[in-house]
mmCIF file of C-alpha atoms in Angstrom:
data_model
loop_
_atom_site.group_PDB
_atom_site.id
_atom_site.type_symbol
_atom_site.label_atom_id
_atom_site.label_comp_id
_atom_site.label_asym_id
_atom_site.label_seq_id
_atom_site.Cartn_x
_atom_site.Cartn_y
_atom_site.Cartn_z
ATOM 1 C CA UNK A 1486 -31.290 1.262 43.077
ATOM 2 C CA UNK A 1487 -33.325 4.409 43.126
ATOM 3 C CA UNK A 1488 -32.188 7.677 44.811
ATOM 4 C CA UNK A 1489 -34.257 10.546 45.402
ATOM 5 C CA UNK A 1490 -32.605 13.784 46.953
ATOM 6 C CA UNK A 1491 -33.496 15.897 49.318
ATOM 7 C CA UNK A 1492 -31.884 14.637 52.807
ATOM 8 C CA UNK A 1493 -30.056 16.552 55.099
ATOM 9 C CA UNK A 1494 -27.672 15.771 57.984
ATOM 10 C CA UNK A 1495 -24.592 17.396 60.396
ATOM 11 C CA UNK A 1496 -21.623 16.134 58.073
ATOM 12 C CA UNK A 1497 -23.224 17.538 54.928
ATOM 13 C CA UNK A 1498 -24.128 20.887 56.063
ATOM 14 C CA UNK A 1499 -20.813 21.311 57.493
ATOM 15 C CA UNK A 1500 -19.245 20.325 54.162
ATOM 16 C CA UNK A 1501 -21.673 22.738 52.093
ATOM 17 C CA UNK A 1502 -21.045 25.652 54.833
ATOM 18 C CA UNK A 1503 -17.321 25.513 54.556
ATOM 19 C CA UNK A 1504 -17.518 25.450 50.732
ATOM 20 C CA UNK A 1505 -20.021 28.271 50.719
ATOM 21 C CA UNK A 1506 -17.700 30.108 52.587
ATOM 22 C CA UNK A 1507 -14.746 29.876 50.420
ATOM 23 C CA UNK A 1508 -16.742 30.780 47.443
ATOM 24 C CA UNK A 1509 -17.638 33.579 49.260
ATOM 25 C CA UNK A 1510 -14.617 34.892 50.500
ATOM 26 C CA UNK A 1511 -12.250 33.923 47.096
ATOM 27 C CA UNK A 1512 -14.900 33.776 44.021
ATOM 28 C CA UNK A 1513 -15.272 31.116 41.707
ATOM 29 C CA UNK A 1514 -11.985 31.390 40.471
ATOM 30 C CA UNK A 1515 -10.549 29.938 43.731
ATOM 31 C CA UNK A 1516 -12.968 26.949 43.290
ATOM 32 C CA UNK A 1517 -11.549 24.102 42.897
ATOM 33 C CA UNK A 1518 -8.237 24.343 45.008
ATOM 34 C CA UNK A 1519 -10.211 26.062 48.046
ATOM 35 C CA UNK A 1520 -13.383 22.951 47.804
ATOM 36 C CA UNK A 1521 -10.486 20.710 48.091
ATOM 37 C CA UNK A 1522 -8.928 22.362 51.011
ATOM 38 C CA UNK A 1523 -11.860 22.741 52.990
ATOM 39 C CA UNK A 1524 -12.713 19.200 52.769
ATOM 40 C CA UNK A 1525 -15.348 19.942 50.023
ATOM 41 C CA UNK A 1526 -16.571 17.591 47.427
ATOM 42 C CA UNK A 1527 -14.202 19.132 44.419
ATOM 43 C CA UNK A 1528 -10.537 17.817 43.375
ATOM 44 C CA UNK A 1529 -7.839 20.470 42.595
ATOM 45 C CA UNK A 1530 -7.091 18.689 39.033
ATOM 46 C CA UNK A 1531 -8.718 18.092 35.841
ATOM 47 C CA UNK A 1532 -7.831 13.902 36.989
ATOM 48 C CA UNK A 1533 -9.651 12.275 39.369
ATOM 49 C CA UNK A 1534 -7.667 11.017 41.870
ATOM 50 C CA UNK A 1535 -8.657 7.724 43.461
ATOM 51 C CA UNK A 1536 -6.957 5.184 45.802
ATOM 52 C CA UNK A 1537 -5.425 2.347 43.808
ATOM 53 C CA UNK A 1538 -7.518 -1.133 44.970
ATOM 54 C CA UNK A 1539 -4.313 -2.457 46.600
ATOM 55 C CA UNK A 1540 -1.241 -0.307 47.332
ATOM 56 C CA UNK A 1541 -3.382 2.795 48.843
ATOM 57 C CA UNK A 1542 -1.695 4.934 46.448
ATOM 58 C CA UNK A 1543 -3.209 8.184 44.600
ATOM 59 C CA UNK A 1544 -3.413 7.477 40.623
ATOM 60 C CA UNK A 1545 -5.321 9.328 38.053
ATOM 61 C CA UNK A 1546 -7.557 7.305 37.014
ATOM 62 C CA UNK A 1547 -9.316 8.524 33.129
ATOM 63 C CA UNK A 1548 -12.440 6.350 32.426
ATOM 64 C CA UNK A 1549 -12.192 5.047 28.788
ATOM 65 C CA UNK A 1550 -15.957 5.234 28.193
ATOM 66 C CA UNK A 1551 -17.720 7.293 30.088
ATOM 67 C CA UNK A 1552 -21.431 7.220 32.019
ATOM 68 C CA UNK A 1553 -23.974 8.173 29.296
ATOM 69 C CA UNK A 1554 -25.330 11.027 31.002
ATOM 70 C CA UNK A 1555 -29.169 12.251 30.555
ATOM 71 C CA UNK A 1556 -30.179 15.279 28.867
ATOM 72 C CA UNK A 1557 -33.216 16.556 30.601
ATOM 73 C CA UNK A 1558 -34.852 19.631 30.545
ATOM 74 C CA UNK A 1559 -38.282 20.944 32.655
ATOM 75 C CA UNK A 1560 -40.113 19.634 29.178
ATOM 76 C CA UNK A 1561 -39.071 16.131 30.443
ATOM 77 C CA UNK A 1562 -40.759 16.771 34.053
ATOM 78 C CA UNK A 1563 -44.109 16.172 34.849
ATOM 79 C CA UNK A 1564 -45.460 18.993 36.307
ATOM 80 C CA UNK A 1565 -47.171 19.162 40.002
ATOM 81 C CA UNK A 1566 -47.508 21.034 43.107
ATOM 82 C CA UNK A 1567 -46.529 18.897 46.229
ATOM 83 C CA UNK A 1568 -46.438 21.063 48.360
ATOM 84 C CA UNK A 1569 -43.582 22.165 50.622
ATOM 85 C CA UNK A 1570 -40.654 24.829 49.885
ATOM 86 C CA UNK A 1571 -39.103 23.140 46.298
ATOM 87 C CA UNK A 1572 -39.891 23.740 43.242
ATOM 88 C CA UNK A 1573 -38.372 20.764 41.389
ATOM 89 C CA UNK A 1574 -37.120 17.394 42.050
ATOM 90 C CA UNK A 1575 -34.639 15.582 39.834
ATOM 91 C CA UNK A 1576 -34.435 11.723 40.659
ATOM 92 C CA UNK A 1577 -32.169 9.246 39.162
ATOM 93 C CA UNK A 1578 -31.888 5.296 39.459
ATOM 94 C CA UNK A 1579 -28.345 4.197 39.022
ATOM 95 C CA UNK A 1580 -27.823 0.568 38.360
ATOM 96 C CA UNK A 1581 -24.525 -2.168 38.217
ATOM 97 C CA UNK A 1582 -24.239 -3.968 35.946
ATOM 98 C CA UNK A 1583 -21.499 -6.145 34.296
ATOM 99 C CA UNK A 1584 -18.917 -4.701 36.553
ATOM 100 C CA UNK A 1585 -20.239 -0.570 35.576
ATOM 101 C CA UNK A 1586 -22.119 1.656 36.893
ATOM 102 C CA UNK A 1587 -25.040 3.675 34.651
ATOM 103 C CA UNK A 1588 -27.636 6.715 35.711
ATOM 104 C CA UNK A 1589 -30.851 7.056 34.243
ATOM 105 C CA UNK A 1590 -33.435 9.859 35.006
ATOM 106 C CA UNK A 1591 -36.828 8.270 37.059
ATOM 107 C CA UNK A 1592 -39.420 10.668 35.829
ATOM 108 C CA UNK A 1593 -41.936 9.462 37.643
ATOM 109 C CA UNK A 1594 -39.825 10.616 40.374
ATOM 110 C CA UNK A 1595 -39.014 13.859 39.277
ATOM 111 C CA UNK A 1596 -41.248 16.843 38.726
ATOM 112 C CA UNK A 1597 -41.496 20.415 38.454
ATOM 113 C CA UNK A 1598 -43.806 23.053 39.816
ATOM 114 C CA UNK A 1599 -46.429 24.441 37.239
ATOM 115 C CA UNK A 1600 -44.933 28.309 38.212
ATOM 116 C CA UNK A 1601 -41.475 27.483 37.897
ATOM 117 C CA UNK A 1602 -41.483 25.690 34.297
ATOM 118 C CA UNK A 1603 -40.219 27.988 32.881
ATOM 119 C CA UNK A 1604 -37.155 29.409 35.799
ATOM 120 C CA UNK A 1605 -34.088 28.545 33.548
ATOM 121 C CA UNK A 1606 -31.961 29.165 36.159
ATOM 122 C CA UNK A 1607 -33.518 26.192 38.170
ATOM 123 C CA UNK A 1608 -33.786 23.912 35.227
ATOM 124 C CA UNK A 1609 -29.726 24.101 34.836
ATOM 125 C CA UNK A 1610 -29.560 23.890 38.427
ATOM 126 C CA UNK A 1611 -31.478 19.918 38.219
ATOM 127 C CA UNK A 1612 -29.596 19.229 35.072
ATOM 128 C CA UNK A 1613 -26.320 19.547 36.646
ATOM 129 C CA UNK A 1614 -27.526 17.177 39.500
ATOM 130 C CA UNK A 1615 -27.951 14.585 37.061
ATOM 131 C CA UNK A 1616 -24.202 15.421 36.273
ATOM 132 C CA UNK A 1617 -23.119 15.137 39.329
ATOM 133 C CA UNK A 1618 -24.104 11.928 39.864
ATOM 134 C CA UNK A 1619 -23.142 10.934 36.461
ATOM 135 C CA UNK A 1620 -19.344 12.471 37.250
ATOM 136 C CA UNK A 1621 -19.344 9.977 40.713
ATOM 137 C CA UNK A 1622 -20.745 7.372 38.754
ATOM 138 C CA UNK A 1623 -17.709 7.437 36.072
ATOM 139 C CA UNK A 1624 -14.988 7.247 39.304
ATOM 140 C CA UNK A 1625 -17.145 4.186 40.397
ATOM 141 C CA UNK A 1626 -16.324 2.858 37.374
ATOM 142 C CA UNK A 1627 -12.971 3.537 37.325
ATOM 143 C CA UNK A 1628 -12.576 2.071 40.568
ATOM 144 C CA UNK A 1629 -14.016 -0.926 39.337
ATOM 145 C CA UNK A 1630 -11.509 -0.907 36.451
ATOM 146 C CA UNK A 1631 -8.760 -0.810 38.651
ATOM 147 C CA UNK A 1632 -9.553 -3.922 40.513
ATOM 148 C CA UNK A 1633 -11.435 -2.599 43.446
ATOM 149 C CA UNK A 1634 -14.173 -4.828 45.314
ATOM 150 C CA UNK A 1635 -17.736 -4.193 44.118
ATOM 151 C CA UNK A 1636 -19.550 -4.016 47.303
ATOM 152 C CA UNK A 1637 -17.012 -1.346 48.659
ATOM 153 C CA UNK A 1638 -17.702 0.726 45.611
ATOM 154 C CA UNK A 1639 -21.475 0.328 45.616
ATOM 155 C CA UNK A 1640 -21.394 1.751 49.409
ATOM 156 C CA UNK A 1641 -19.057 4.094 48.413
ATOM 157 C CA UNK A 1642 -20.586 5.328 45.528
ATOM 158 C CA UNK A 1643 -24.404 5.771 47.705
ATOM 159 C CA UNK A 1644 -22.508 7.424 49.759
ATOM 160 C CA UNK A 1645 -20.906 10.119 47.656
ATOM 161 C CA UNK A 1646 -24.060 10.793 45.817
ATOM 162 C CA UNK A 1647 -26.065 11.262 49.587
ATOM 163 C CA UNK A 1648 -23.401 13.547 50.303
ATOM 164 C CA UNK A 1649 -22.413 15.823 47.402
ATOM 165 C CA UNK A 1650 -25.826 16.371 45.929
ATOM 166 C CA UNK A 1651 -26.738 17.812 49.510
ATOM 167 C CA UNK A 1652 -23.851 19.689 49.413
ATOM 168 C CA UNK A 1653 -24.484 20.978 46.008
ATOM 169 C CA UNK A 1654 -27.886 22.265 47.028
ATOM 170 C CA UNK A 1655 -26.912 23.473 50.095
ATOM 171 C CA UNK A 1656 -23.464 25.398 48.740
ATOM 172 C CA UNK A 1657 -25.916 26.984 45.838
ATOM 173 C CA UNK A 1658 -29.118 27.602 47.579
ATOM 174 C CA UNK A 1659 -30.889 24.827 45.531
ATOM 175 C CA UNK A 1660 -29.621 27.312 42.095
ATOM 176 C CA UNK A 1661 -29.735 30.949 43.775
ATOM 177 C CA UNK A 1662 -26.509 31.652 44.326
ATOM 178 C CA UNK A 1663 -25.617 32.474 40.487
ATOM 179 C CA UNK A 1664 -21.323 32.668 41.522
ATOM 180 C CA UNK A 1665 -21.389 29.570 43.688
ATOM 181 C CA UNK A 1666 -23.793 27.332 40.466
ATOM 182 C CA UNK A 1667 -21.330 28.538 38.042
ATOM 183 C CA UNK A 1668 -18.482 27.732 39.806
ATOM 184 C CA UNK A 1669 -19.301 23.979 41.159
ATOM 185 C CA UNK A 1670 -20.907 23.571 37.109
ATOM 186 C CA UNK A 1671 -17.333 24.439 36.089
ATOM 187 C CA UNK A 1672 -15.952 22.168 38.832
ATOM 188 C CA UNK A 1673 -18.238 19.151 37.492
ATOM 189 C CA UNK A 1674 -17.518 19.701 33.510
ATOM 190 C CA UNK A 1675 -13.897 19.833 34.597
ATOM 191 C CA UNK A 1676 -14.415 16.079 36.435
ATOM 192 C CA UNK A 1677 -13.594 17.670 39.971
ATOM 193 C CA UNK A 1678 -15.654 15.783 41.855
ATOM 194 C CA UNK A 1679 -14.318 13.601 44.964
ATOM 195 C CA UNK A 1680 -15.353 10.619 46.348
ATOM 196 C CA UNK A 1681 -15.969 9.885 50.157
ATOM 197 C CA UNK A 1682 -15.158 7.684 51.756
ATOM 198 C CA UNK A 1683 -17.503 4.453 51.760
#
């Protein structure tokens, strides 16, 4: 399956306003409680939280090996001017199989504009879209551990990774907003992230 970013619709600005706001108005510190609250993509604790296959309950649910992530920096990107108002593109292809999910980076997919190789800032803000999906793909898979039906997680997981990467860029101005990046980084590293629903 390959997913590109860069989509936008109602429900997703809506979810990126509201967590821009909060950022705004209580600082990263309040992060991960106020993303939460405002029906952002972020879960208050370290644990993800996910609905048990069965009883509908909440369980914390730790993934005992987690999604191999990919390290990528702009020296992994080919470099080319499309056009348009971006400067990069990160794409990923995600994949099933054996029962778990996996992320790998599609560089011919992905690519960086010749005058912003070298924009740090950006490159950190595409590297933590890869771990974004990499954090959703890891509660896939421990959905999948815990008995839940494939086909549910697939649309659940293409869901949640439409979503909260266009809620990422929207809630950071695509890596401009320095207090908002750091916070939702520290939010991802922590294993914050939420799932929507499928």
């Amino acid at each position: 399956m390959v997913s590109i970013r860069r989509h936008r619709d109602a429900k997703t600005f809506a979810s990126a306003q509201a967590m821009r706001s909060i950022l705004m108005r209580h600082g990263a510190v309040a992060v991960a409680s106020g993303l939460l609250a405002a029906g952002g993509i972020f879960a208050p604790s370290a644990a993800t939280a996910v609905a048990a296959p069965r009883s509908g309950t909440l369980m914390s649910t730790p993934v005992q090996v987690p999604v191999q992530c990919p390290m990528v920096t702009f020296a992994d990107y080919p470099q080319r001017d499309p056009g348009g108002q971006f400067l990069a593109n990160t794409a990923f292809r995600w994949s099933l199989s054996n029962h778990r999910f996996s992320v790998t980076f599609d560089r011919a997919n992905s690519w960086v504009h010749p005058n912003a190789a070298n924009n740090h800032q950006l490159e950190r803000h595409e590297q933590y879209h890869l771990k974004l999906v990499c954090a959703i793909a890891n509660i896939a898979n421990g959905l999948l551990a815990h008995g839940a039906n494939e086909q549910t997680v697939v649309s659940q997981l293409t869901n949640t990774i439409s979503i909260q990467t266009q809620a990422y860029d929207l809630a950071t101005d695509h890596g401009r907003l320095a207090l908002q990046q750091a916070a939702i980084e520290q939010a991802i590293d922590l294993g914050q992230v939420q799932m929507a629903p499928p």
